[in-house]
Short mmCIF file of C-alpha atoms and ligand atoms in Angstrom, two decimals:
data_model
loop_
_atom_site.label_atom_id
_atom_site.label_comp_id
_atom_site.label_asym_id
_atom_site.label_seq_id
_atom_site.Cartn_x
_atom_site.Cartn_y
_atom_site.Cartn_z
CA MET A 1 -12.84 30.35 -6.08
CA THR A 2 -15.68 28.02 -5.07
CA THR A 3 -15.11 24.37 -5.72
CA PRO A 4 -17.94 21.90 -6.20
CA GLN A 5 -19.18 19.52 -3.54
CA ILE A 6 -18.58 15.86 -4.15
CA ASN A 7 -21.58 13.58 -4.51
CA ALA A 8 -21.55 11.75 -1.17
CA GLU A 9 -24.16 9.16 -2.07
CA ARG A 10 -22.42 8.19 -5.32
CA LEU A 11 -19.06 7.86 -3.54
CA ILE A 12 -20.46 5.59 -0.83
CA ASN A 13 -22.46 3.51 -3.33
CA SER A 14 -19.45 3.03 -5.60
CA LEU A 15 -17.31 1.93 -2.65
CA ALA A 16 -20.00 -0.61 -1.74
CA GLU A 17 -20.20 -1.80 -5.36
CA MET A 18 -16.43 -2.32 -5.55
CA ALA A 19 -16.47 -4.13 -2.17
CA LYS A 20 -18.75 -6.81 -3.66
CA ILE A 21 -15.87 -7.98 -5.83
CA GLY A 22 -13.96 -10.60 -3.86
CA ALA A 23 -16.23 -10.02 -0.86
CA THR A 24 -15.49 -12.27 2.13
CA GLU A 25 -17.92 -13.61 4.71
CA LYS A 26 -16.69 -11.31 7.46
CA GLY A 27 -17.29 -8.19 5.38
CA GLY A 28 -13.82 -7.75 3.91
CA VAL A 29 -12.41 -8.44 0.45
CA CYS A 30 -9.90 -10.80 -1.11
CA ARG A 31 -8.63 -9.30 -4.38
CA LEU A 32 -5.09 -10.56 -4.73
CA ALA A 33 -3.04 -8.97 -7.51
CA GLY A 34 -3.43 -10.64 -10.89
CA THR A 35 -6.41 -12.81 -9.94
CA ILE A 36 -9.87 -12.94 -11.49
CA GLU A 37 -11.14 -10.70 -8.66
CA ASP A 38 -8.42 -8.17 -9.49
CA LYS A 39 -9.59 -8.28 -13.12
CA LYS A 40 -13.20 -7.69 -12.11
CA GLY A 41 -12.23 -4.72 -9.92
CA ARG A 42 -10.17 -3.25 -12.75
CA ASP A 43 -12.98 -3.82 -15.27
CA LEU A 44 -15.46 -2.01 -13.02
CA PHE A 45 -13.11 0.93 -12.53
CA ALA A 46 -12.49 1.13 -16.30
CA SER A 47 -16.20 0.95 -17.10
CA TRP A 48 -16.96 3.81 -14.70
CA ALA A 49 -14.09 5.92 -16.04
CA LYS A 50 -15.24 5.37 -19.63
CA ILE A 51 -18.69 6.71 -18.75
CA GLU A 52 -16.85 9.87 -17.67
CA ASN A 53 -15.22 10.08 -21.12
CA CYS A 54 -11.81 9.25 -19.73
CA GLU A 55 -9.25 7.59 -21.93
CA ILE A 56 -7.95 4.41 -20.25
CA SER A 57 -4.36 3.30 -20.69
CA VAL A 58 -2.52 0.35 -19.18
CA ASP A 59 1.26 0.22 -18.87
CA GLN A 60 3.60 -2.77 -19.03
CA ILE A 61 3.28 -3.54 -15.31
CA GLY A 62 -0.50 -3.24 -15.50
CA ASN A 63 -0.96 0.19 -13.89
CA MET A 64 -4.23 1.71 -15.16
CA PHE A 65 -4.67 5.42 -15.88
CA ALA A 66 -7.99 7.15 -16.57
CA HIS A 67 -7.15 10.43 -18.27
CA ARG A 68 -9.48 13.44 -18.05
CA PRO A 69 -8.54 15.98 -20.71
CA ALA A 70 -7.89 19.62 -19.83
CA LYS A 71 -7.56 22.99 -21.47
CA ASN A 72 -3.92 22.22 -22.20
CA ASN A 73 -3.25 18.50 -22.59
CA GLU A 74 0.46 19.10 -23.13
CA LEU A 75 0.86 20.07 -19.47
CA PRO A 76 2.00 17.35 -17.05
CA PRO A 77 -1.05 15.88 -15.29
CA VAL A 78 -2.14 15.82 -11.68
CA ILE A 79 -2.45 12.11 -10.85
CA LEU A 80 -4.69 10.81 -8.06
CA GLY A 81 -5.33 7.27 -6.97
CA SER A 82 -4.26 4.22 -5.02
CA HIS A 83 -4.71 0.46 -5.54
CA LEU A 84 -7.54 -2.05 -6.02
CA ASP A 85 -5.66 -5.19 -4.95
CA SER A 86 -5.99 -6.39 -1.34
CA GLN A 87 -4.54 -8.72 1.25
CA PRO A 88 -6.04 -12.25 1.40
CA THR A 89 -8.15 -11.13 4.38
CA GLY A 90 -8.23 -7.46 3.46
CA GLY A 91 -10.65 -4.65 4.11
CA LYS A 92 -12.91 -2.92 1.64
CA TYR A 93 -11.30 0.55 1.94
CA ASP A 94 -7.54 -0.06 1.93
CA GLY A 95 -6.60 1.16 -1.53
CA ALA A 96 -10.06 1.00 -3.09
CA TYR A 97 -10.98 4.21 -1.27
CA GLY A 98 -8.19 6.18 -2.96
CA VAL A 99 -9.13 4.89 -6.41
CA ILE A 100 -12.87 5.49 -6.01
CA ALA A 101 -12.27 8.93 -4.42
CA ALA A 102 -10.11 9.84 -7.44
CA LEU A 103 -12.89 8.68 -9.74
CA GLU A 104 -15.39 10.75 -7.74
CA VAL A 105 -13.19 13.82 -8.24
CA ILE A 106 -13.45 13.31 -12.01
CA ARG A 107 -17.18 12.60 -11.87
CA CYS A 108 -17.78 15.72 -9.81
CA LEU A 109 -15.77 17.93 -12.17
CA ASN A 110 -17.78 16.53 -15.07
CA ASP A 111 -21.09 17.13 -13.23
CA HIS A 112 -20.17 20.76 -12.77
CA ASP A 113 -18.58 21.14 -16.18
CA VAL A 114 -15.28 22.32 -14.69
CA GLU A 115 -12.38 22.52 -17.09
CA THR A 116 -8.93 22.39 -15.49
CA ALA A 117 -5.76 23.90 -16.87
CA ARG A 118 -3.88 20.63 -16.37
CA PRO A 119 -5.16 17.14 -17.14
CA ILE A 120 -6.24 14.94 -14.25
CA GLU A 121 -5.67 11.19 -14.16
CA ALA A 122 -7.13 8.61 -11.80
CA VAL A 123 -4.71 5.72 -11.33
CA SER A 124 -5.04 2.18 -10.02
CA TRP A 125 -1.55 0.83 -9.29
CA THR A 126 -0.72 -2.86 -9.76
CA ASN A 127 0.08 -5.05 -6.76
CA GLU A 128 0.42 -2.50 -3.98
CA GLU A 129 0.01 -5.13 -1.29
CA GLY A 130 2.84 -7.45 -2.32
CA SER A 131 0.97 -10.34 -0.73
CA ARG A 132 0.95 -12.70 -3.72
CA PHE A 133 4.01 -11.19 -5.43
CA PRO A 134 6.61 -9.44 -3.23
CA PRO A 135 7.60 -6.67 -2.91
CA ALA A 136 4.75 -4.30 -2.06
CA MET A 137 4.08 -1.18 -4.16
CA MET A 138 5.32 -3.00 -7.24
CA GLY A 139 3.40 -1.03 -9.89
CA SER A 140 4.31 2.42 -8.60
CA GLY A 141 7.86 1.20 -7.94
CA VAL A 142 8.27 0.22 -11.59
CA PHE A 143 6.58 3.46 -12.72
CA SER A 144 9.05 5.51 -10.68
CA GLY A 145 12.05 3.51 -11.91
CA ALA A 146 12.90 2.20 -8.43
CA ILE A 147 12.00 -1.39 -9.41
CA ASP A 148 13.23 -2.95 -12.66
CA LEU A 149 10.35 -3.85 -15.01
CA GLU A 150 11.73 -7.24 -16.09
CA THR A 151 12.53 -8.24 -12.51
CA ALA A 152 8.98 -7.35 -11.47
CA LEU A 153 7.41 -9.24 -14.40
CA GLU A 154 9.46 -12.34 -13.62
CA THR A 155 8.49 -12.35 -9.92
CA LYS A 156 6.65 -15.59 -9.15
CA ASP A 157 3.95 -16.41 -6.63
CA SER A 158 4.08 -19.51 -4.41
CA HIS A 159 2.63 -21.62 -7.26
CA GLY A 160 5.32 -20.53 -9.71
CA ILE A 161 3.07 -18.17 -11.67
CA SER A 162 4.84 -14.97 -12.72
CA VAL A 163 3.48 -11.43 -12.62
CA ARG A 164 3.80 -11.43 -16.43
CA GLU A 165 1.62 -14.56 -16.74
CA ALA A 166 -0.91 -13.32 -14.20
CA LEU A 167 -1.31 -9.94 -15.93
CA THR A 168 -1.56 -11.60 -19.35
CA ASN A 169 -4.19 -14.05 -18.04
CA ILE A 170 -6.42 -11.23 -16.79
CA GLY A 171 -5.88 -9.04 -19.86
CA TYR A 172 -3.97 -6.26 -18.12
CA ALA A 173 -0.46 -6.69 -19.51
CA GLY A 174 -0.48 -3.28 -21.17
CA ASP A 175 1.87 -1.85 -23.75
CA ARG A 176 2.36 1.68 -22.48
CA SER A 177 5.85 2.48 -21.25
CA CYS A 178 6.08 2.65 -17.43
CA GLY A 179 6.64 6.23 -16.28
CA ASN A 180 9.05 8.24 -18.42
CA ARG A 181 6.73 11.23 -18.45
CA PRO A 182 6.51 14.39 -16.38
CA ILE A 183 3.93 14.47 -13.56
CA HIS A 184 2.86 17.74 -11.95
CA THR A 185 1.51 16.38 -8.64
CA TYR A 186 0.51 13.04 -7.10
CA LEU A 187 -2.26 12.84 -4.48
CA GLU A 188 -3.53 9.77 -2.65
CA ALA A 189 -6.47 9.48 -0.26
CA HIS A 190 -6.27 6.52 2.13
CA ILE A 191 -7.63 5.30 5.45
CA GLU A 192 -5.06 5.86 8.20
CA GLN A 193 -4.72 2.13 9.06
CA GLY A 194 -3.76 3.25 12.57
CA PRO A 195 -5.64 4.64 15.60
CA ILE A 196 -4.40 8.25 15.91
CA LEU A 197 -7.05 10.22 13.98
CA GLU A 198 -9.90 8.29 15.59
CA GLN A 199 -8.44 8.67 19.10
CA GLU A 200 -8.05 12.42 18.61
CA ASN A 201 -11.44 12.79 16.96
CA THR A 202 -9.80 14.32 13.89
CA THR A 203 -11.28 14.03 10.39
CA ILE A 204 -8.29 14.67 8.12
CA GLY A 205 -4.64 13.70 8.38
CA ALA A 206 -2.23 15.75 6.26
CA VAL A 207 0.48 13.13 5.78
CA LEU A 208 4.08 14.27 6.28
CA GLY A 209 5.69 11.13 4.94
CA ILE A 210 6.12 7.39 5.31
CA GLN A 211 8.27 5.46 7.73
CA GLY A 212 11.08 3.30 6.41
CA ILE A 213 10.61 -0.45 5.90
CA ARG A 214 13.05 -3.37 5.76
CA TRP A 215 11.97 -6.90 4.82
CA PHE A 216 14.07 -9.95 5.68
CA ASP A 217 13.84 -13.64 4.85
CA ILE A 218 15.42 -15.86 7.49
CA VAL A 219 16.22 -19.55 7.18
CA VAL A 220 16.96 -21.46 10.38
CA GLU A 221 18.65 -24.82 9.73
CA GLY A 222 18.67 -27.60 12.31
CA LYS A 223 18.75 -31.36 11.91
CA GLU A 224 15.73 -33.57 11.32
CA ALA A 225 15.64 -36.49 13.75
CA HIS A 226 13.19 -38.93 15.32
CA ALA A 227 11.05 -37.31 18.02
CA GLY A 228 11.23 -40.41 20.23
CA PRO A 229 14.79 -41.71 20.51
CA THR A 230 16.57 -38.32 20.26
CA PRO A 231 17.37 -36.98 23.76
CA MET A 232 16.50 -33.33 24.41
CA SER A 233 20.18 -32.54 24.91
CA ALA A 234 21.13 -33.88 21.46
CA ARG A 235 18.66 -31.90 19.38
CA GLU A 236 19.25 -29.26 16.75
CA ASP A 237 15.65 -28.10 16.60
CA ALA A 238 15.16 -25.41 13.96
CA LEU A 239 11.69 -24.50 15.23
CA VAL A 240 12.86 -23.94 18.81
CA GLY A 241 15.65 -21.76 17.40
CA ALA A 242 13.10 -19.83 15.34
CA ALA A 243 10.85 -19.41 18.38
CA ASN A 244 13.69 -17.85 20.36
CA LEU A 245 14.51 -15.62 17.43
CA ILE A 246 10.89 -14.44 17.15
CA LEU A 247 10.97 -13.25 20.76
CA GLU A 248 14.27 -11.48 20.13
CA ILE A 249 12.76 -9.77 17.06
CA GLU A 250 9.90 -8.47 19.19
CA ASN A 251 12.44 -7.12 21.69
CA ILE A 252 14.18 -5.13 18.95
CA ALA A 253 10.99 -3.11 18.41
CA LEU A 254 10.38 -2.74 22.14
CA ARG A 255 13.88 -1.33 22.60
CA HIS A 256 13.06 1.30 19.97
CA SER A 257 9.59 2.19 21.18
CA PRO A 258 7.30 3.95 20.55
CA ASP A 259 8.12 4.18 16.80
CA GLY A 260 9.90 0.85 16.23
CA ARG A 261 7.86 -1.96 14.66
CA THR A 262 8.86 -5.57 14.01
CA THR A 263 6.62 -8.36 12.79
CA VAL A 264 7.26 -11.98 11.94
CA GLY A 265 4.39 -12.40 9.52
CA THR A 266 5.20 -15.79 7.99
CA MET A 267 6.70 -19.03 9.30
CA ASN A 268 7.10 -22.38 7.57
CA SER A 269 8.43 -25.46 9.29
CA PHE A 270 9.88 -28.49 7.46
CA PRO A 271 9.06 -31.30 7.25
CA ASN A 272 6.10 -30.26 9.42
CA SER A 273 5.53 -33.74 10.75
CA ARG A 274 4.51 -34.30 14.37
CA ASN A 275 7.12 -36.92 15.20
CA VAL A 276 10.06 -35.36 13.36
CA ILE A 277 12.25 -32.71 15.00
CA PRO A 278 12.01 -29.74 12.60
CA GLY A 279 15.06 -29.48 10.36
CA ARG A 280 14.38 -26.15 8.70
CA VAL A 281 12.21 -23.10 9.40
CA THR A 282 11.74 -20.03 7.23
CA LEU A 283 10.55 -16.69 8.62
CA GLY A 284 9.34 -13.53 6.86
CA ILE A 285 10.13 -10.34 8.78
CA ASP A 286 8.83 -6.78 8.41
CA MET A 287 10.70 -4.01 10.28
CA ARG A 288 9.79 -0.28 10.38
CA HIS A 289 10.89 3.06 11.79
CA PRO A 290 10.47 6.70 10.61
CA GLU A 291 14.23 7.40 10.93
CA ALA A 292 16.67 5.72 8.56
CA GLU A 293 19.48 5.64 11.16
CA VAL A 294 17.37 3.86 13.76
CA LEU A 295 16.06 1.40 11.19
CA ALA A 296 19.64 0.56 10.19
CA LEU A 297 20.47 -0.01 13.86
CA MET A 298 17.45 -2.32 14.23
CA ALA A 299 18.68 -4.34 11.23
CA GLU A 300 22.10 -4.70 12.90
CA GLU A 301 20.41 -5.89 16.07
CA LEU A 302 18.55 -8.51 14.05
CA ARG A 303 21.78 -9.89 12.61
CA ALA A 304 23.44 -9.90 16.04
CA GLY A 305 20.39 -11.53 17.64
CA PHE A 306 20.37 -14.21 14.96
CA LYS A 307 24.00 -15.09 15.68
CA THR A 308 23.32 -15.32 19.40
CA VAL A 309 20.31 -17.59 18.94
CA CYS A 310 22.19 -19.83 16.48
CA LYS A 311 24.97 -20.32 18.99
CA ALA A 312 22.68 -20.90 21.97
CA ARG A 313 20.36 -23.27 20.11
CA ARG A 314 22.91 -25.09 17.94
CA VAL A 315 21.26 -24.14 14.69
CA THR A 316 22.62 -22.39 11.60
CA GLY A 317 21.07 -20.53 8.69
CA ASN A 318 21.07 -17.17 7.02
CA ILE A 319 19.38 -13.80 6.85
CA SER A 320 18.71 -12.06 3.55
CA GLU A 321 17.36 -8.56 3.26
CA ILE A 322 14.93 -8.72 0.36
CA TRP A 323 13.64 -5.14 0.39
CA TYR A 324 14.52 -1.73 1.78
CA SER A 325 12.20 1.21 1.46
CA PRO A 326 13.82 4.30 3.02
CA PRO A 327 11.70 6.82 4.98
CA THR A 328 9.98 9.36 2.71
CA LEU A 329 9.11 13.02 3.21
CA PHE A 330 6.27 14.44 1.15
CA ASP A 331 6.22 17.90 -0.47
CA ALA A 332 5.87 20.71 2.11
CA GLN A 333 3.85 23.00 -0.15
CA THR A 334 1.39 20.27 -1.14
CA ILE A 335 1.00 19.21 2.51
CA ASN A 336 0.17 22.87 3.30
CA THR A 337 -2.45 22.85 0.55
CA VAL A 338 -4.10 19.73 2.01
CA GLU A 339 -4.24 21.46 5.41
CA GLU A 340 -5.64 24.68 3.94
CA MET A 341 -8.34 22.81 2.03
CA ALA A 342 -9.35 20.89 5.17
CA GLN A 343 -9.58 24.18 7.08
CA MET A 344 -11.57 25.78 4.26
CA ARG A 345 -14.17 23.01 4.66
CA GLN A 346 -13.96 23.29 8.45
CA PHE A 347 -12.73 19.73 8.91
CA SER A 348 -10.46 19.12 11.89
CA CYS A 349 -6.97 18.29 10.62
CA ARG A 350 -3.57 17.29 11.97
CA ARG A 351 -0.19 16.36 10.53
CA ILE A 352 0.65 12.67 10.72
CA THR A 353 3.38 10.21 9.63
CA SER A 354 2.19 7.12 7.80
CA GLY A 355 2.96 3.83 9.46
CA ALA A 356 2.18 1.89 6.31
CA GLY A 357 3.83 2.01 2.89
CA HIS A 358 1.82 3.52 0.03
CA ASP A 359 2.23 4.07 -3.69
CA ALA A 360 2.72 7.76 -2.83
CA LYS A 361 6.11 6.75 -1.52
CA TYR A 362 7.50 6.05 -4.97
CA MET A 363 5.62 8.94 -6.56
CA ALA A 364 7.34 11.31 -4.11
CA ASP A 365 10.58 10.52 -5.97
CA LEU A 366 9.03 11.87 -9.18
CA CYS A 367 6.90 14.87 -8.30
CA PRO A 368 5.38 16.93 -5.45
CA THR A 369 3.30 14.38 -3.55
CA ALA A 370 0.91 14.39 -0.60
CA MET A 371 -1.65 12.11 1.01
CA VAL A 372 -5.01 12.68 2.66
CA PHE A 373 -5.74 10.32 5.57
CA ILE A 374 -9.11 9.68 7.15
CA PRO A 375 -9.82 7.72 10.35
CA CYS A 376 -10.78 4.05 10.30
CA ASP A 377 -12.57 2.22 13.10
CA GLU A 378 -10.17 1.25 15.89
CA GLY A 379 -7.29 1.85 13.50
CA LEU A 380 -7.93 -1.61 12.10
CA SER A 381 -6.72 -2.53 8.58
CA HIS A 382 -5.36 -5.59 6.75
CA ASN A 383 -8.39 -7.17 8.40
CA GLU A 384 -11.82 -8.07 7.04
CA LEU A 385 -13.45 -6.00 9.78
CA GLU A 386 -11.73 -2.81 8.57
CA ASN A 387 -14.30 -0.01 8.48
CA ALA A 388 -14.62 3.75 8.02
CA LYS A 389 -17.46 6.20 8.60
CA ASP A 390 -19.33 7.62 5.63
CA GLU A 391 -18.82 11.21 6.80
CA HIS A 392 -15.05 10.67 6.90
CA LEU A 393 -14.98 8.96 3.51
CA VAL A 394 -16.87 11.94 2.10
CA ALA A 395 -14.68 14.52 3.87
CA GLY A 396 -11.47 12.92 2.59
CA ALA A 397 -12.77 12.85 -0.99
CA GLN A 398 -13.76 16.52 -0.68
CA VAL A 399 -10.27 17.50 0.47
CA LEU A 400 -8.87 15.41 -2.37
CA LEU A 401 -11.04 17.30 -4.86
CA ASP A 402 -10.19 20.72 -3.43
CA THR A 403 -6.47 19.94 -3.35
CA THR A 404 -6.65 18.60 -6.90
CA LEU A 405 -8.23 21.82 -8.13
CA ALA A 406 -5.66 23.91 -6.27
CA ARG A 407 -2.92 21.98 -8.08
CA ALA A 408 -4.54 21.47 -11.52
CA ALA A 409 -6.03 25.03 -11.64
CA ILE A 410 -9.52 25.80 -12.86
CA ALA A 411 -9.54 27.05 -16.44
CA ARG A 412 -13.32 27.36 -16.68
CA GLY A 413 -16.10 26.38 -14.31
ZN1 ZN B 1 -3.28 0.58 0.79
#
């Protein structure tokens, strides 16, 4: 079987075209879920897919599917894709690469008039980033049944706007039922978002799975008081308590190195006035490890550390775990296929565990799933300077195409 070569120039041009939507000064993108930029990205994807004679459908959480018919349309499809939303200071490849690579697979099959036995669908999942509306991977989570549809639609951003309102405003509150249909295989191409492939000069990562993630909200309560008359010994300073806690949270990851990760990504101090001792601080914590047992231990250490800091700093408060995403293992046979296809094209390849969450995580609950990673410059992502080399972008899309054909089967071509 010889499979067609993807059109490198078209892939790179389309990525550049998509990157213009929500483009930032430093070369990144800002396409937060449910915004006008998100709408424009979706519209562009839909317009390209329509040119390829794909039927577009949108489900109730706004996930978009571009369906390429096959010899037998009754067979469960092979779905490929990722997400078009970004972080506020996001890069142009995180997510968009997987969607555009999926589209390129369809374009290439059309160019070469290849008919597959199974239908192929390119998907753009809603709100993968979870930046405006937590949690992350919302669209694929609802599709898989892991997240309740109504709960997701009622989730509000910091201005009180719900996912339902945002999707309605941009015209992507679809009517198709979320999931509830058999899927043959899910494939996702993505930049690594870490340094390993680049450091080892390797083109393709065959992804074994995704490390587990726990998200916590912490409130530290102290007592507001005048910054002048209140002696240092009499203070209940919520921000000083939070500062001590932040250092303890870093220590949790260091104790579980090299795989442990902890990040305090958000902090708000009230009343945030120079001459008032802070009375309340809220923190947003992200904690990761590839092993569920270790991640559970890290969570226990967080609770214990919080108690210790509260006592030492005379503050109170609470910890709530707002999200747990257990570690995921992808399908062994599909991972093998990714490796074989990389070898067939003579791309260097290694197995790798994903440090970041991806929509593939939820899809792995539904069907055989695998991911194709490519290197990104200095492992940098969730940053406007995020970058990837053209040759790697092309190689990853080629492995995606070859793996897709291995799974969807050529009927004629
Ligand atoms: Zn992503």
